[in-house]
Amino acid sequence: MTRSMTFSLSLAVALLLLSAPPSFAQETDDEALKPAEPDFTLISLPTALRLPKYKSAFRVTHRFTRPLGSGDFGDLVADLFGIDSGAAIGLEYRFGIVPSGQIGIHRTNNRTIEFFGEYGLVRQGQRLPLEIAVLASVEGTNNFKDNKSPAIGAIISRRVGAQAAFYVEPIWVNNSNPLPKQVVDHNDTFMIGLGTRIRVRPTVYLVAEASPRASGFKDGVNHASFAIEKRAGGHQFQLNFSDSFGTTMAQIARGGSSSKDWYMGFNISRKFF
Amino acid sequence: MPTLMIVLVLAAGLTAAACDEKLSKLAGPTPNLEPTFSSIQAQIFETTDSAGRRACIICHTNVGRNPSGGLNLVHDGAYDQLVNVASARKPGATRVVPGDAENSYIIHKVEGRPDIVGVQMPLGGPYLTDGQILILKRWIALGAPRN
């Protein structure tokens, strides 16, 4: 499932990024809704959406920890598809500090705190049919006291009209392996995030993403996730299914435990502008 | 562009500031333990640690006695008693197989695996921590050099 999903996403993203655009309308009003790119994240991976200066956004993430494949269907229904189980929860807040530049904090309930920043370098428009942003983050376990894992990367995206957006995100994560470098072969991970958001109804989207690890530490299976999403004003309500609980860069780099285990979850985000 | 420079400098700073998980934390009661033979000799074989895990050479010595299990871990002879040397008690087992921690009998003994002859080491416990065993495994995985 993960491998086929990754391949399909790769193919779709490659075709869309390379195809000639019908038109390159210059969009510089960052407060205006971009129907093809309504949010700052896909499921766990970031988008290139710019946050207007002095505006902000909030997000909560949930990944229920009961594998959907555990037991029979009756067991699954009895557990209300995992909602009865515990969850990996994340709270996030981001703020636009300069035009095209945003910073934020994301904390997960395993006491990992991630600080991140993103800067929009190139707008999709007449010069280039791509939007390009750079990102940097550093996260630490135990409330940022232990195990610091910085990450840097780029977000290359392509919006296709108001219907879809596609993403390629090469990201390098340092110290993705929680063990000391003296006892492991690989301490870093280079991954290529792939993702898409397709607008199937005026306010309904299908979202998918995967993060195949190209080199370095490759514990478990590659992170992969798909979702259905509803936009309601400044809110995005997303029901998602993932093979990992990762919502920070190092967590995504570590992947999931098994390709057989998928988990239900949800994201809710709110833009304050 | 000045903003971009700020972002890039910040990213570089974050990367430079990042610190790896400390080996000493993993090593627990033997904070100076490293995946080298000299360190394992000093910290595991010859030293009783702060958790009460006893030094191996209390029993595995030829000083005043016959070494337990036919294994002598005193300073000058330990390496030659371990690496590519067959177990005296379990036929077909090799104490340390360079590059192959999983098939090194010393790992089976300190982890107390079901296939061992006799009991888990150190005798009666406290046993090596998971972190100490991981460092021991790493030395073996690196080829068990005489370093």
XYZ file of C-alpha atoms in Angstrom:
420
model
C 0.000 0.000 0.000
C 2.717 2.441 0.969
C 4.936 1.648 -1.992
C 2.116 1.831 -4.548
C 0.846 5.018 -2.969
C 4.315 6.541 -3.124
C 4.721 5.552 -6.770
C 1.327 6.940 -7.748
C 2.011 10.190 -5.945
C 5.449 10.480 -7.544
C 4.028 9.957 -11.002
C 1.198 12.410 -10.503
C 3.449 15.055 -9.020
C 6.050 14.677 -11.769
C 3.472 14.979 -14.541
C 1.787 17.973 -13.015
C 4.975 19.835 -12.189
C 6.340 19.344 -15.679
C 3.194 20.100 -17.639
C 2.728 23.567 -19.112
C 0.339 25.743 -17.165
C -2.741 27.152 -18.855
C -2.028 30.576 -17.367
C 0.127 32.095 -14.653
C -2.003 34.554 -12.824
C 0.122 36.548 -10.428
C -1.193 36.124 -6.907
C 0.246 38.441 -4.351
C -2.636 38.876 -1.947
C -1.675 36.391 0.723
C -4.853 37.037 2.684
C -7.033 35.912 -0.220
C -8.190 32.319 -0.215
C -6.362 30.087 -2.629
C -8.937 27.375 -3.268
C -6.324 24.870 -4.429
C -4.088 25.475 -1.412
C -6.331 26.361 1.510
C -4.091 25.308 4.381
C -0.530 25.419 5.677
C -0.209 21.666 5.830
C -1.300 18.697 3.760
C -1.723 16.027 6.447
C 1.617 16.184 8.224
C 3.808 17.789 5.563
C 3.842 21.569 5.112
C 2.524 23.418 2.077
C 4.008 26.551 0.516
C 1.047 28.683 1.557
C 2.234 32.070 2.786
C 1.001 33.462 6.052
C 0.350 37.207 5.885
C 2.481 39.404 8.119
C 1.189 39.611 11.698
C -1.525 37.016 10.995
C -1.599 33.596 12.555
C -3.057 30.108 12.389
C -3.699 27.247 14.781
C -3.877 23.506 14.222
C -4.631 20.452 16.307
C -3.633 16.982 15.142
C -4.881 13.614 16.402
C -3.632 10.173 15.454
C -5.543 7.439 17.253
C -3.171 4.684 18.272
C -5.389 1.668 17.617
C -4.351 -0.061 14.367
C -7.374 -0.268 12.093
C -6.427 -3.818 11.117
C -6.368 -5.147 14.666
C -9.071 -7.743 15.270
C -12.110 -8.193 13.061
C -14.525 -5.573 11.805
C -16.767 -6.086 14.807
C -13.864 -5.248 17.111
C -13.147 -2.162 15.057
C -16.741 -0.959 15.264
C -16.810 -1.744 18.985
C -13.782 0.520 19.399
C -15.444 3.127 17.186
C -12.651 2.865 14.614
C -10.004 3.610 17.199
C -11.584 6.665 18.788
C -11.796 4.787 22.083
C -8.029 4.406 22.149
C -5.384 6.896 23.116
C -4.065 9.338 20.587
C -0.899 11.067 19.533
C -1.948 14.687 19.790
C -0.271 17.782 18.450
C -0.976 21.457 19.018
C 0.441 24.036 16.654
C 0.506 27.784 16.315
C 2.177 29.783 13.555
C 2.665 33.479 13.044
C 3.668 35.641 10.085
C 6.700 37.643 11.162
C 7.650 39.199 7.840
C 6.038 39.205 4.409
C 6.242 35.609 3.129
C 7.914 34.466 6.336
C 6.335 32.565 9.181
C 7.468 30.899 12.361
C 5.631 28.452 14.569
C 5.671 25.920 17.349
C 4.252 22.404 17.340
C 4.078 20.264 20.471
C 3.055 16.628 20.557
C 1.865 14.802 23.636
C 4.988 12.658 23.802
C 6.584 15.917 24.969
C 8.286 16.753 21.703
C 8.433 20.441 20.882
C 9.213 21.596 17.369
C 10.060 25.167 16.406
C 9.823 25.864 12.701
C 10.138 28.616 10.166
C 9.195 28.873 6.523
C 9.951 31.498 3.914
C 8.368 31.834 0.476
C 11.104 32.384 -2.076
C 9.373 32.200 -5.434
C 5.752 32.773 -6.319
C 4.007 30.703 -8.897
C 3.354 33.153 -11.678
C 4.553 34.432 -14.986
C 8.230 33.781 -14.379
C 7.962 30.276 -13.017
C 5.056 27.830 -12.867
C 6.152 26.751 -9.411
C 5.948 28.079 -5.884
C 9.117 27.533 -3.881
C 9.598 27.936 -0.150
C 12.366 26.975 2.250
C 11.788 25.585 5.703
C 13.852 25.034 8.806
C 12.904 23.399 12.050
C 14.400 22.046 15.199
C 12.630 19.763 17.607
C 13.566 18.329 20.938
C 12.147 15.519 23.009
C 11.317 15.841 26.709
C 10.024 19.388 26.248
C 13.036 20.369 24.176
C 15.511 19.219 26.815
C 16.807 16.095 25.057
C 17.557 14.833 21.561
C 17.520 17.886 19.315
C 16.688 17.141 15.676
C 17.041 20.031 13.241
C 15.713 19.842 9.697
C 16.045 21.944 6.589
C 14.245 21.555 3.319
C 12.426 23.055 0.409
C 8.809 22.988 -0.658
C 8.207 23.012 -4.389
C 4.562 23.239 -5.271
C 2.372 23.707 -8.249
C -1.222 24.866 -8.058
C -3.385 23.867 -10.997
C -6.119 26.426 -11.249
C -8.460 26.237 -8.304
C -8.665 22.468 -8.431
C -5.450 20.945 -7.197
C -1.983 21.454 -5.834
C 1.028 19.164 -5.982
C 4.116 19.117 -3.803
C 7.682 17.854 -3.814
C 9.596 18.488 -0.591
C 13.228 17.405 -0.245
C 13.982 17.529 3.467
C 17.078 16.623 5.473
C 16.624 15.751 9.120
C 19.595 15.576 11.445
C 19.539 13.225 14.447
C 16.463 11.448 13.147
C 17.787 8.346 14.863
C 17.132 8.721 18.579
C 20.229 6.692 19.438
C 23.682 8.286 19.749
C 25.715 8.351 16.564
C 28.405 6.201 18.197
C 26.123 3.168 18.192
C 24.292 3.514 14.871
C 25.160 3.451 11.192
C 22.965 6.399 10.254
C 22.035 9.404 12.306
C 20.364 11.550 9.617
C 17.588 11.077 7.097
C 17.097 12.605 3.684
C 13.523 12.223 2.564
C 11.444 13.499 -0.295
C 7.969 14.464 0.729
C 5.364 14.044 -1.985
C 1.828 15.230 -1.716
C -1.288 16.446 -3.383
C -4.551 18.118 -2.489
C -7.395 17.813 -4.980
C -10.571 19.849 -4.730
C -13.382 17.464 -5.561
C -16.235 19.734 -4.456
C -16.210 23.500 -3.866
C -15.185 22.984 -0.225
C -14.206 19.303 -0.159
C -10.711 17.990 -0.812
C -8.920 14.685 -1.122
C -5.395 14.809 0.259
C -2.515 12.352 0.080
C 1.131 12.454 1.049
C 4.109 10.162 1.448
C 7.682 10.684 2.597
C 9.981 8.071 1.079
C 13.425 8.137 2.693
C 16.126 8.464 0.025
C 19.083 7.881 2.312
C 20.218 7.679 5.889
C 18.295 6.319 8.830
C 15.232 4.427 7.629
C 13.548 2.906 10.614
C 10.186 1.232 10.063
C 8.204 2.034 6.945
C 7.926 5.283 5.018
C 5.335 7.685 6.320
C 2.214 7.736 4.142
C -1.202 9.208 4.674
C -4.421 10.072 2.871
C -7.394 12.146 3.925
C -10.683 13.757 3.095
C -11.126 17.339 4.111
C -13.855 19.958 4.419
C -13.212 23.671 4.334
C -15.614 25.804 6.353
C -14.721 29.457 6.463
C -11.302 29.729 8.046
C -11.430 26.144 9.266
C -10.200 22.939 7.699
C -11.667 19.727 9.084
C -9.707 16.680 7.979
C -10.248 12.956 8.556
C -7.048 11.093 7.784
C -5.561 7.615 7.665
C -1.831 7.138 8.219
C 0.740 4.421 8.711
C 2.570 6.516 11.297
C 1.863 9.049 14.015
C 4.442 11.545 12.816
C 3.568 15.218 12.684
C 7.032 16.737 13.242
C 9.924 16.415 10.804
C 11.939 13.899 12.823
C 8.811 11.872 13.562
C 7.971 11.795 9.851
C 11.559 10.807 9.053
C 11.328 7.881 11.482
C 8.271 6.589 9.644
C 5.780 4.076 10.890
C 6.250 0.758 12.593
C 4.650 -1.480 9.995
C 3.037 -1.170 6.593
C 0.214 -3.368 7.877
C -0.791 -0.928 10.603
C -2.872 2.079 9.602
C -4.426 4.524 11.996
C -7.305 6.920 11.819
C -6.840 10.507 12.831
C -7.965 14.038 12.247
C -6.617 17.549 11.841
C -8.473 20.742 12.569
C -6.930 24.018 11.584
C -8.040 27.595 11.873
C -6.696 30.671 10.150
C -6.931 33.925 12.055
C -7.358 36.220 9.076
C 16.570 38.999 0.350
C 17.800 40.176 3.765
C 14.941 38.161 5.205
C 16.087 35.117 3.292
C 19.553 35.573 4.699
C 18.096 35.708 8.191
C 16.199 32.491 7.546
C 19.248 30.717 6.158
C 21.465 31.895 8.999
C 18.811 30.771 11.456
C 18.636 27.377 9.776
C 22.401 27.019 9.847
C 22.441 28.048 13.478
C 19.798 25.529 14.389
C 21.715 22.800 12.606
C 24.947 23.715 14.284
C 23.276 23.990 17.662
C 21.697 20.577 17.469
C 23.237 18.034 19.736
C 23.144 14.321 19.381
C 21.737 12.061 22.043
C 24.558 11.641 24.527
C 26.270 8.263 24.614
C 26.745 8.701 28.355
C 22.976 8.792 28.840
C 22.613 5.529 26.953
C 25.458 3.980 28.913
C 23.640 4.684 32.169
C 25.594 3.396 35.175
C 28.838 3.322 33.160
C 28.756 6.839 31.678
C 32.219 6.555 30.139
C 31.429 3.356 28.241
C 32.154 3.512 24.506
C 32.004 0.899 21.736
C 35.717 0.132 21.913
C 37.364 -2.917 23.395
C 39.497 -0.938 25.827
C 36.417 0.845 27.141
C 34.400 -2.359 27.453
C 37.330 -3.997 29.204
C 37.620 -1.146 31.683
C 33.968 -0.306 32.228
C 32.264 -3.714 31.972
C 34.764 -6.500 32.529
C 36.847 -4.861 35.261
C 34.488 -2.477 37.026
C 31.472 -2.907 39.267
C 29.146 -0.127 38.188
C 26.985 2.291 40.156
C 23.897 0.132 39.629
C 25.543 -2.750 41.475
C 26.306 -4.845 38.403
C 29.431 -6.726 39.366
C 32.679 -6.744 37.423
C 33.082 -9.839 35.242
C 36.621 -10.480 36.478
C 35.337 -11.338 39.949
C 34.680 -14.823 38.534
C 36.248 -14.752 35.065
C 39.833 -14.603 36.237
C 42.784 -16.903 36.571
C 44.087 -15.085 39.616
C 43.831 -17.529 42.486
C 41.208 -19.697 40.784
C 40.115 -21.322 37.554
C 38.148 -18.842 35.452
C 34.423 -19.560 35.335
C 33.274 -21.113 32.097
C 36.878 -21.355 31.000
C 36.738 -17.646 30.160
C 39.462 -15.410 31.505
C 38.675 -11.705 31.160
C 41.699 -10.249 32.938
C 43.319 -7.324 31.231
C 45.966 -8.793 28.972
C 44.183 -11.881 27.799
C 40.528 -10.958 27.449
C 40.503 -10.095 23.762
C 42.174 -13.353 22.762
C 39.698 -15.248 24.928
C 36.715 -13.720 23.197
C 37.061 -12.876 19.526
C 36.626 -15.849 17.192
C 36.972 -18.201 20.173
C 34.558 -21.078 20.663
C 32.501 -21.260 23.831
C 33.812 -23.814 26.291
C 30.310 -24.734 27.389
C 28.062 -24.507 24.317
C 29.214 -26.565 21.334
C 29.140 -24.678 18.056
C 28.852 -21.257 19.678
C 31.469 -18.541 19.248
C 31.946 -16.018 22.000
C 32.366 -13.005 19.704
C 31.804 -13.185 15.960
C 33.258 -9.979 14.473
C 30.549 -8.058 12.641
C 27.757 -10.316 13.870
C 26.447 -9.399 17.285
C 23.332 -11.520 16.914
C 25.391 -14.691 16.607
C 27.925 -13.774 19.259
C 27.385 -15.996 22.283
C 28.446 -13.294 24.727
C 25.350 -11.333 23.700
C 23.149 -14.386 24.236
C 24.627 -14.768 27.708
C 24.238 -11.163 28.836
C 20.713 -11.006 27.422
C 19.766 -14.329 28.990
C 18.425 -15.869 25.806
C 16.743 -19.281 25.983
C 19.528 -21.047 24.075
C 22.287 -20.398 26.605
C 23.992 -23.043 28.693
C 23.891 -22.070 32.331
C 22.426 -18.768 33.459
C 22.340 -15.146 32.398
C 25.457 -13.124 33.133
C 26.546 -11.444 35.337
C 25.693 -14.255 37.733
C 22.663 -13.370 39.839
C 22.412 -9.824 38.459
C 22.042 -6.906 38.354
C 22.395 -7.438 34.629
C 23.733 -5.138 31.943
C 21.281 -2.447 30.922
C 19.846 -2.343 27.404
C 22.103 0.613 26.687
C 25.237 -1.180 27.872
C 24.343 -4.203 25.750
C 23.688 -1.954 22.752
C 27.182 -0.479 23.092
C 28.670 -3.966 23.409
C 26.764 -5.016 20.285
C 28.007 -1.951 18.438
C 31.640 -2.849 19.157
C 30.974 -6.320 17.729
C 29.073 -4.906 14.729
C 32.057 -2.687 13.955
C 34.183 -5.817 13.600
C 35.218 -6.280 17.225
C 38.531 -4.476 16.730
C 41.334 -4.623 19.294
C 41.026 -0.899 19.984
